Short mmCIF file of C-alpha atoms in Angstrom, two decimals:
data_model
loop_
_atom_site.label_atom_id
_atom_site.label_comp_id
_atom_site.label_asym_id
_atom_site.label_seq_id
_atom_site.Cartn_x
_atom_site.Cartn_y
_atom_site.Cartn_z
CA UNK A 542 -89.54 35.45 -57.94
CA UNK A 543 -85.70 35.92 -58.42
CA UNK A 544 -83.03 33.39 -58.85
CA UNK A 545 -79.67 33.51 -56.91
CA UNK A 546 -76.85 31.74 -57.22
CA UNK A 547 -75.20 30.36 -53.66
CA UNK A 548 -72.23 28.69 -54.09
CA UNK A 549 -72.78 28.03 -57.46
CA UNK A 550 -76.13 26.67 -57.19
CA UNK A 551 -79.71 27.92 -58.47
CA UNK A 552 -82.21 29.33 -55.60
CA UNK A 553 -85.49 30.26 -56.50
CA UNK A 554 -86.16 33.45 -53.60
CA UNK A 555 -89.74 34.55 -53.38
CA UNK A 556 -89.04 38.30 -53.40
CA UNK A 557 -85.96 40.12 -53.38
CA UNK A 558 -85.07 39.87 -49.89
CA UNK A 559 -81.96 40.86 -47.40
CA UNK A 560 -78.47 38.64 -47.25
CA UNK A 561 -79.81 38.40 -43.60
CA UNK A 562 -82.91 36.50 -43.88
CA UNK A 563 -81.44 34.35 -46.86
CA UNK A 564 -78.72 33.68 -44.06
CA UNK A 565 -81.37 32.79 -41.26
CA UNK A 566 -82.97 30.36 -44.13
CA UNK A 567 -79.91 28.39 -44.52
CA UNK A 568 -79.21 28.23 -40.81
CA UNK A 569 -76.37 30.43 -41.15
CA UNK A 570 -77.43 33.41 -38.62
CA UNK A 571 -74.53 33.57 -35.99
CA UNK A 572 -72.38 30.93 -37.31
CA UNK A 573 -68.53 31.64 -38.69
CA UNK A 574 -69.02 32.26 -42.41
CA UNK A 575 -68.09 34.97 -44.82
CA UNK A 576 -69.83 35.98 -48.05
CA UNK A 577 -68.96 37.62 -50.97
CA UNK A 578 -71.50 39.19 -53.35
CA UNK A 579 -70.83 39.21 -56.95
CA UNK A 580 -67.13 39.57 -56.45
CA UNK A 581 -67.21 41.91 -53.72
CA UNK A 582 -66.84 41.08 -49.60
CA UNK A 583 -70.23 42.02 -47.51
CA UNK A 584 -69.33 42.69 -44.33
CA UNK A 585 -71.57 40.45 -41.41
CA UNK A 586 -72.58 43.92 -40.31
CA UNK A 587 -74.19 44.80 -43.59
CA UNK A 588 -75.99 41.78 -43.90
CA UNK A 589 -79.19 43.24 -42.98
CA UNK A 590 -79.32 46.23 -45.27
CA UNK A 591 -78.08 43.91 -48.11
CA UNK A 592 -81.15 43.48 -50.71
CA UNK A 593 -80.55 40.68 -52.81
CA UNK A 594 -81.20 41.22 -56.87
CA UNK A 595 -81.99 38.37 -59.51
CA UNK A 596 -78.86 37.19 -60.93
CA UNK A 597 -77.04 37.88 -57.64
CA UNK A 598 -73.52 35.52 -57.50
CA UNK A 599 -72.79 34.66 -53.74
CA UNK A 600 -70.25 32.50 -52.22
CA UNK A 601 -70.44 31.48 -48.10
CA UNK A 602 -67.58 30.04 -46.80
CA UNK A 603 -66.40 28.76 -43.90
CA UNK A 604 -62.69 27.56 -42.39
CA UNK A 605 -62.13 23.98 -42.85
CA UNK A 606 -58.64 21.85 -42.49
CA UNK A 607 -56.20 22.60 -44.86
CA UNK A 608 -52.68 22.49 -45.27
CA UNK B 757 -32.19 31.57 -23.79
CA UNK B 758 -34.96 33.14 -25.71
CA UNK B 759 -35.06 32.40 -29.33
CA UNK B 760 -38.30 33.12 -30.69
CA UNK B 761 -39.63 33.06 -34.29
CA UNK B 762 -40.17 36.48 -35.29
CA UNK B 763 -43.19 36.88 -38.06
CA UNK B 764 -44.35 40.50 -38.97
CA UNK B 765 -43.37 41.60 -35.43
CA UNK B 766 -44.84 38.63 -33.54
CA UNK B 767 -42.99 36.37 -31.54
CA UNK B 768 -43.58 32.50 -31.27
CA UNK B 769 -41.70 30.34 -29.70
CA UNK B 770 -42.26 27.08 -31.64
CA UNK B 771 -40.65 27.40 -34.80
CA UNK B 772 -43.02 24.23 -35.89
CA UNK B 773 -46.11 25.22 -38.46
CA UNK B 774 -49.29 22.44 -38.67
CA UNK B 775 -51.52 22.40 -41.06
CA UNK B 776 -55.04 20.90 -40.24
CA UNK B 777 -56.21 18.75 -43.25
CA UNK B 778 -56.14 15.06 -44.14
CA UNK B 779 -56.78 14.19 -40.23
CA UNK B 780 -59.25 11.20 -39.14
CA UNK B 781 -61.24 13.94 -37.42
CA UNK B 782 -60.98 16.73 -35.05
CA UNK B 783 -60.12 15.09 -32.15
CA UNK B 784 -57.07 14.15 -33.49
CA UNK B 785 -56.68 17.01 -35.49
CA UNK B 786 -56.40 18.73 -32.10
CA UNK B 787 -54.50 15.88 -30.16
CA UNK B 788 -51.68 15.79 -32.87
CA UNK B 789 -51.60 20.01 -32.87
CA UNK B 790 -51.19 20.02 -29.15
CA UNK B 791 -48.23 17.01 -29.14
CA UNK B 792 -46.47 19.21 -32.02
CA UNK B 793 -46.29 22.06 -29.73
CA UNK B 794 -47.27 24.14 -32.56
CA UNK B 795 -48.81 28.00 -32.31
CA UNK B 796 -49.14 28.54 -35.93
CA UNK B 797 -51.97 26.30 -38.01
CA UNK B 798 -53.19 26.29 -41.59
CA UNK B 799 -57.05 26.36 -42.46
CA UNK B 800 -58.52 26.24 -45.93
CA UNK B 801 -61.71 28.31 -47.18
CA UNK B 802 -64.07 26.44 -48.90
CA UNK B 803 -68.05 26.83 -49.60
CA UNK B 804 -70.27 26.06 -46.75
CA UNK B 805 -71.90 22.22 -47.90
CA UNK B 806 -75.40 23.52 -48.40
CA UNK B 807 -78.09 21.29 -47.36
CA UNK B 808 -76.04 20.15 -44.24
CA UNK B 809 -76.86 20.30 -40.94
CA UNK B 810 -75.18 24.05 -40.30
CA UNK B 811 -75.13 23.07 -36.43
CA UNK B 812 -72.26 19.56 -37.15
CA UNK B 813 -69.00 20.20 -35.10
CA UNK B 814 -66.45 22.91 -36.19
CA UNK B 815 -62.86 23.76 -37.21
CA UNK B 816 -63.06 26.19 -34.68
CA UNK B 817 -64.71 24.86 -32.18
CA UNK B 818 -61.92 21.90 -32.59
CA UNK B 819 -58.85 24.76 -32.77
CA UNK B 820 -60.01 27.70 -31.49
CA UNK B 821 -58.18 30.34 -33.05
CA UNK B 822 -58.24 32.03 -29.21
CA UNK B 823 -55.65 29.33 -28.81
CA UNK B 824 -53.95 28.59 -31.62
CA UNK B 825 -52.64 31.62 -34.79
CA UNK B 826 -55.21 30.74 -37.95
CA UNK B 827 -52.70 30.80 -41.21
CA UNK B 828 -56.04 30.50 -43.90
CA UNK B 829 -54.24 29.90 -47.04
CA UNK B 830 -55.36 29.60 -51.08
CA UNK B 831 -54.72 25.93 -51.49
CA UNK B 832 -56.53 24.89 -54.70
CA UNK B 833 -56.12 28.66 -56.51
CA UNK B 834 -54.84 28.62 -60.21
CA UNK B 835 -54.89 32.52 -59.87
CA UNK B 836 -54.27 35.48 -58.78
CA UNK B 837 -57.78 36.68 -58.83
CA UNK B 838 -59.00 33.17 -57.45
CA UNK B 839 -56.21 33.80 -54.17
CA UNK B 840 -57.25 37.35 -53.49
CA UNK B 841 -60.93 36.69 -53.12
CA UNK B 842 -60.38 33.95 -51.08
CA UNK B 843 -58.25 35.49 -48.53
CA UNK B 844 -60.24 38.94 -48.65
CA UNK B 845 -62.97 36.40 -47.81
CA UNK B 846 -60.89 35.00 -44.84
CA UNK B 847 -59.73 38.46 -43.30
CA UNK B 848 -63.84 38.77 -43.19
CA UNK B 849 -64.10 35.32 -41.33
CA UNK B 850 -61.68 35.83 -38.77
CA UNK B 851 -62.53 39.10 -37.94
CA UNK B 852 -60.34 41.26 -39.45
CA UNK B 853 -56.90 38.89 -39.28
CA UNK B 854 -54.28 39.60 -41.98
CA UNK B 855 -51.71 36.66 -41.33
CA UNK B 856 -52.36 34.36 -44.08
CA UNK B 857 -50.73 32.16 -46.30
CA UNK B 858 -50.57 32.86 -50.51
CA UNK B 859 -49.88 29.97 -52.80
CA UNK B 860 -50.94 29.90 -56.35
CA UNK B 861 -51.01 26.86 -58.04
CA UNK B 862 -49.71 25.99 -61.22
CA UNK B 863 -51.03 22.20 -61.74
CA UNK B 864 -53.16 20.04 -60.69
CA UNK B 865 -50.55 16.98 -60.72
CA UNK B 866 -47.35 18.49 -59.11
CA UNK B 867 -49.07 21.31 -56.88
CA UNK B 868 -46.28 23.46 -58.18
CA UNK B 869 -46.18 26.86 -57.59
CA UNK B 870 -46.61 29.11 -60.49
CA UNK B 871 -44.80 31.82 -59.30
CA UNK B 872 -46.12 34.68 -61.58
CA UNK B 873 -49.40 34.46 -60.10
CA UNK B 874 -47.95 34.42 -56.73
CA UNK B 875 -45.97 37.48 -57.68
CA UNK B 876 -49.23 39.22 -58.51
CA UNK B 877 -51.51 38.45 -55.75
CA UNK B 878 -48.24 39.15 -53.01
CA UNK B 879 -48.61 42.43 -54.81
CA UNK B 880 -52.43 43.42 -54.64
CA UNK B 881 -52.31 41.60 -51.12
CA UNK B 882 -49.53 43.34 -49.44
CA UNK B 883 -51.54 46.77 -51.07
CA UNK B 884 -54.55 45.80 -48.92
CA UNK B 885 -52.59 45.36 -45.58
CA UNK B 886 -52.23 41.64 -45.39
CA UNK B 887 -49.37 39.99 -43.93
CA UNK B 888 -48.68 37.18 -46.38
CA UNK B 889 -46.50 34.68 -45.80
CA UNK B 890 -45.79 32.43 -49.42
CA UNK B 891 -45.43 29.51 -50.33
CA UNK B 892 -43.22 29.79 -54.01
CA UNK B 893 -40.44 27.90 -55.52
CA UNK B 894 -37.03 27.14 -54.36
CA UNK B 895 -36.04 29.86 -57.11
CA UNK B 896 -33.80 32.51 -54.76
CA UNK B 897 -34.44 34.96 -57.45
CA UNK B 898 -37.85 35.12 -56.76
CA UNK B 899 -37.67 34.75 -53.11
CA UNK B 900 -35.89 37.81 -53.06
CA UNK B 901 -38.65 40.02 -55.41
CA UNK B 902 -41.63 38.24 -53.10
CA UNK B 903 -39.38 39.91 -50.07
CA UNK B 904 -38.86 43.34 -51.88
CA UNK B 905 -42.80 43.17 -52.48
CA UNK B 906 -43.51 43.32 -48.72
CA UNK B 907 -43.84 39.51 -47.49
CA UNK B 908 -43.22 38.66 -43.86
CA UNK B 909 -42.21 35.06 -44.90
CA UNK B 910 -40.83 33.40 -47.62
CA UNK B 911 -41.98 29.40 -47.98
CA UNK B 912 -39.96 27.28 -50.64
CA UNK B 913 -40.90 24.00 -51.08
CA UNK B 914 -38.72 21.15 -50.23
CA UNK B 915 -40.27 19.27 -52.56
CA UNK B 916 -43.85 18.31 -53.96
CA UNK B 917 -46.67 18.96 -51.87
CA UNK B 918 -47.77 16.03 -50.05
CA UNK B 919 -45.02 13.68 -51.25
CA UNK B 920 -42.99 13.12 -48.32
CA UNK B 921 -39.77 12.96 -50.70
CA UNK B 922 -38.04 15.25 -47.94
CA UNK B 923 -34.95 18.14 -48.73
CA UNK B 924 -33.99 17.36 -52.68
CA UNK B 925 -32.22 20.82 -53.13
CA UNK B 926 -30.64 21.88 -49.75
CA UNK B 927 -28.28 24.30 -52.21
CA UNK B 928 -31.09 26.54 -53.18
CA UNK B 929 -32.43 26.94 -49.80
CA UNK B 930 -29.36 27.80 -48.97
CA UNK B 931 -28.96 30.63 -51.63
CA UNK B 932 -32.44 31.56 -50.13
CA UNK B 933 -31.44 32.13 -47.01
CA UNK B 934 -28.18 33.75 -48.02
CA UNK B 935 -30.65 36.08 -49.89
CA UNK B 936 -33.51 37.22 -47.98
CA UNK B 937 -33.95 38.92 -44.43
CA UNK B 938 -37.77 38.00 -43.82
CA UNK B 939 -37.83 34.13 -41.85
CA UNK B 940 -37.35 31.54 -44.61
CA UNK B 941 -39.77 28.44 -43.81
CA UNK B 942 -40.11 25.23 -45.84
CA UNK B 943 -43.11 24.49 -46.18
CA UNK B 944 -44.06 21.04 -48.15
CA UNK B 945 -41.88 17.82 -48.79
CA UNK B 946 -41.26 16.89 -45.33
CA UNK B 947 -41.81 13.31 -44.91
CA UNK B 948 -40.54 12.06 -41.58
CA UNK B 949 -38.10 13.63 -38.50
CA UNK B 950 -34.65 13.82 -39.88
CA UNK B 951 -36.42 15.68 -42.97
CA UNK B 952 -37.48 18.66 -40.27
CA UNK B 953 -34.35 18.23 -38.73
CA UNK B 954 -32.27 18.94 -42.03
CA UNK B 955 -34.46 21.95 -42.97
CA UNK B 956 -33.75 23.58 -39.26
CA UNK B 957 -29.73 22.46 -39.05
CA UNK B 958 -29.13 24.64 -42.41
CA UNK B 959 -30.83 27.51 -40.79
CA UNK B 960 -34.69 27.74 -41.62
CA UNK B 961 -36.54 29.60 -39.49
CA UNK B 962 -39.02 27.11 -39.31
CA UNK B 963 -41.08 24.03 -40.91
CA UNK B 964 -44.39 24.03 -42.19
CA UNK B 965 -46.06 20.40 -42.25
CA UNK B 966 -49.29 18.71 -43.06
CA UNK B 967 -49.11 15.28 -44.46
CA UNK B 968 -46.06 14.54 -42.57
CA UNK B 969 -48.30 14.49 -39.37
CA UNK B 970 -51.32 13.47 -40.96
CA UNK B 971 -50.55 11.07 -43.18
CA UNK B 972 -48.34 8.48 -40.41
CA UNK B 973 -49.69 5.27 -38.79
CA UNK B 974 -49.60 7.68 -35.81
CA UNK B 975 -50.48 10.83 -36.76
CA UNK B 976 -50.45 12.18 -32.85
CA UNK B 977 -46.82 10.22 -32.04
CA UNK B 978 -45.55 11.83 -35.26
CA UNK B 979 -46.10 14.92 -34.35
CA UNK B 980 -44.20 14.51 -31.02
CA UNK B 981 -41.35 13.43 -33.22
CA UNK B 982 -41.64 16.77 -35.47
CA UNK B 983 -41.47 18.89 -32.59
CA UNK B 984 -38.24 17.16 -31.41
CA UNK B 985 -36.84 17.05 -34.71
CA UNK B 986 -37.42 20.92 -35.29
CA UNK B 987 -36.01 21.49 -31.69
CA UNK B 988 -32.88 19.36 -32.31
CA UNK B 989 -32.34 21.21 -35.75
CA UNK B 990 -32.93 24.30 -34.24
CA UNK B 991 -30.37 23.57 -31.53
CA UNK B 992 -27.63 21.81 -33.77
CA UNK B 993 -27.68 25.18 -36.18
CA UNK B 994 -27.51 27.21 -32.94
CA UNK B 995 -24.63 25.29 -31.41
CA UNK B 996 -22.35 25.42 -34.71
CA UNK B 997 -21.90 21.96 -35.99
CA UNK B 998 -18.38 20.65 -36.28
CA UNK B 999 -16.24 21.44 -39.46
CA UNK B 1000 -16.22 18.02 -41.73
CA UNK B 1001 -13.15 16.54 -41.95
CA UNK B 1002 -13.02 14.30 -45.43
CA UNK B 1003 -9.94 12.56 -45.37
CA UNK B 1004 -8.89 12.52 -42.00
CA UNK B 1005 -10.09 10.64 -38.66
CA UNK B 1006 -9.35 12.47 -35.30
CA UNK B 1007 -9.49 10.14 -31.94
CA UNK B 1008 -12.07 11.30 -29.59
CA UNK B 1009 -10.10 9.83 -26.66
CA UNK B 1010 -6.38 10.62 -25.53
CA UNK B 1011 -3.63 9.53 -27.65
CA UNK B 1012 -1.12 9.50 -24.54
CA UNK B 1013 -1.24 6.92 -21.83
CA UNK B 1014 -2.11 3.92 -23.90
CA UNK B 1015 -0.89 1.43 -22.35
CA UNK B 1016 2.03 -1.26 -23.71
CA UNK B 1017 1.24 -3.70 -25.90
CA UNK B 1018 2.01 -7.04 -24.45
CA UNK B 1019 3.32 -8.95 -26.99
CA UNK B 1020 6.68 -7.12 -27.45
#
């Protein structure tokens, strides 16, 4: 088991695992979001060859209205 | 006559900036973008709501950005650091887009700008290749350094965010203007028409507006009324006003050819 942190909350993963199939778990996979690992951007194209580690800080956005 | 808005070598012809928060929903998000005429919109970034339904409508589904130039901005940053991320994270969403908006909070109650933050992130994001346009203080001293640093925009308040209180300093917009090349856009204060009106008749390059629009009985009619206003400012700064005379009337009709008074 390893813990990640999405968005500032706890997830319990059973294995480390890609960004990509965390994505798909959420219901994420081909919607407009961004995510940033730890500090750092992660490009949608390296989503897939991204293997998550325990402790791992991510934040998914999306747009939303703002002014 | 063309007179387009120039921003980082893009033209637009509505000189009228909408931001997309506060609305009912996005139908009239959308209804009141398209009466405002506007080509230029503000988005914020925030956290996808985890544990909601991912497939609910969209932003963009509501304002695609095929249609309409996405301005994501840092509203709610107290940081440098905080403003980078987030717009590094929107250049990611939007595929690669470097137009975006920089403000840096200073607190929570006023929304003012704290300007040496803003300083710092115009620095690191101009460095990376974005095109920021900022939001900052009607300070003409630092409009000027946020212009030497590279923006493509400078934004002075009119006044507070969100409070509608309209053009309280016209003077130091004025010694902005006077000051810096890039377009100088006021962006916040505007409460109503005549305020968008004022900011175009002393020579802004444009308006940037949320609450104004959003925050009327009629959010849709106001924003018909903004893009009039912005046109008519636009127009009356164009044509030259007429010089004020204080202490002296002149007759708009002929002075000759009155004719005799009767009572003589």
């Amino acid at each position: 088991m390893i813990t990640v942190h999405i968005n500032g909350a706890a997830r319990q993963l059973s294995g480390s695992c890609s960004l990509a199939a965390l994505i798909a778990e959420l219901g994420y996979t081909g919607k407009r979001i961004a995510t940033e690992r730890n500090g750092d951007i992660v490009p949608r194209s390296q989503y897939a060859e991204t293997t998550l580690s325990d402790g791992d800080k991510l934040e998914i956005v999306v747009a939303v209205g703002g002014g | 006559m063309t007179d387009s808005l120039v921003i980082a070598g893009k033209s637009y012809s509505s000189r009228l900036l909408v931001g997309t928060g506060k609305y009912k929903d996005f139908t009239e998000t959308r209804a009141a973008l398209d009466a405002s005429g506007t080509e230029i919109v503000t988005v914020a970034i925030r956290r996808t709501n985890l544990g909601q339904n991912p497939n609910e409508p969209s932003l963009l589904d509501a304002v695609p950005p095929s249609k309409f130039t996405y301005l994501p901005n840092t509203a709610g940053c107290y940081s440098a650091e905080d403003a980078v991320r987030t717009l590094r994270l929107a250049r990611e969403l939007l595929d690669g887009h470097s137009l975006v908006k920089l403000e840096v909070l200073g607190d929570p109650q006023s929304l003012y700008p704290n300007v040496i933050e803003t300083i710092a992130a115009a620095k690191t994001l101009v460095a990376e290749g974005f095109q920021v346009m900022v939001y900052t203080s009607d300070d003409p001293i630092i409009a000027k350094q946020l212009e030497d640093i590279g923006c493509v925009a400078i934004m002075p308040l009119a006044s507070l965010i969100g409070s509608g209180m309209g053009i309280l300093n016209p003077w130091n917009l004025q010694l902005i203007m006077d000051r810096v090349s890039v377009p100088v856009i006021v962006d916040a204060g505007v409460g109503t028409a005549s305020d968008a009106a004022i900011a175009m008749e002393l020579g802004c390059a444009g308006v940037l507006m949320n609450t104004a629009i959003a925050g009327a009985q009629n959010p849709v009619l106001m924003a018909s009324a903004m893009k009039k206003a912005t046109e008519a400012g636009r127009e009356a700064y164009l044509a030259g006003r007429m010089p004020k005379k204080l202490y002296s009337a002149s007759p708009s009709s002929p002075t000759a050819g009155i004719i005799a008074s009767a009572r003589s």
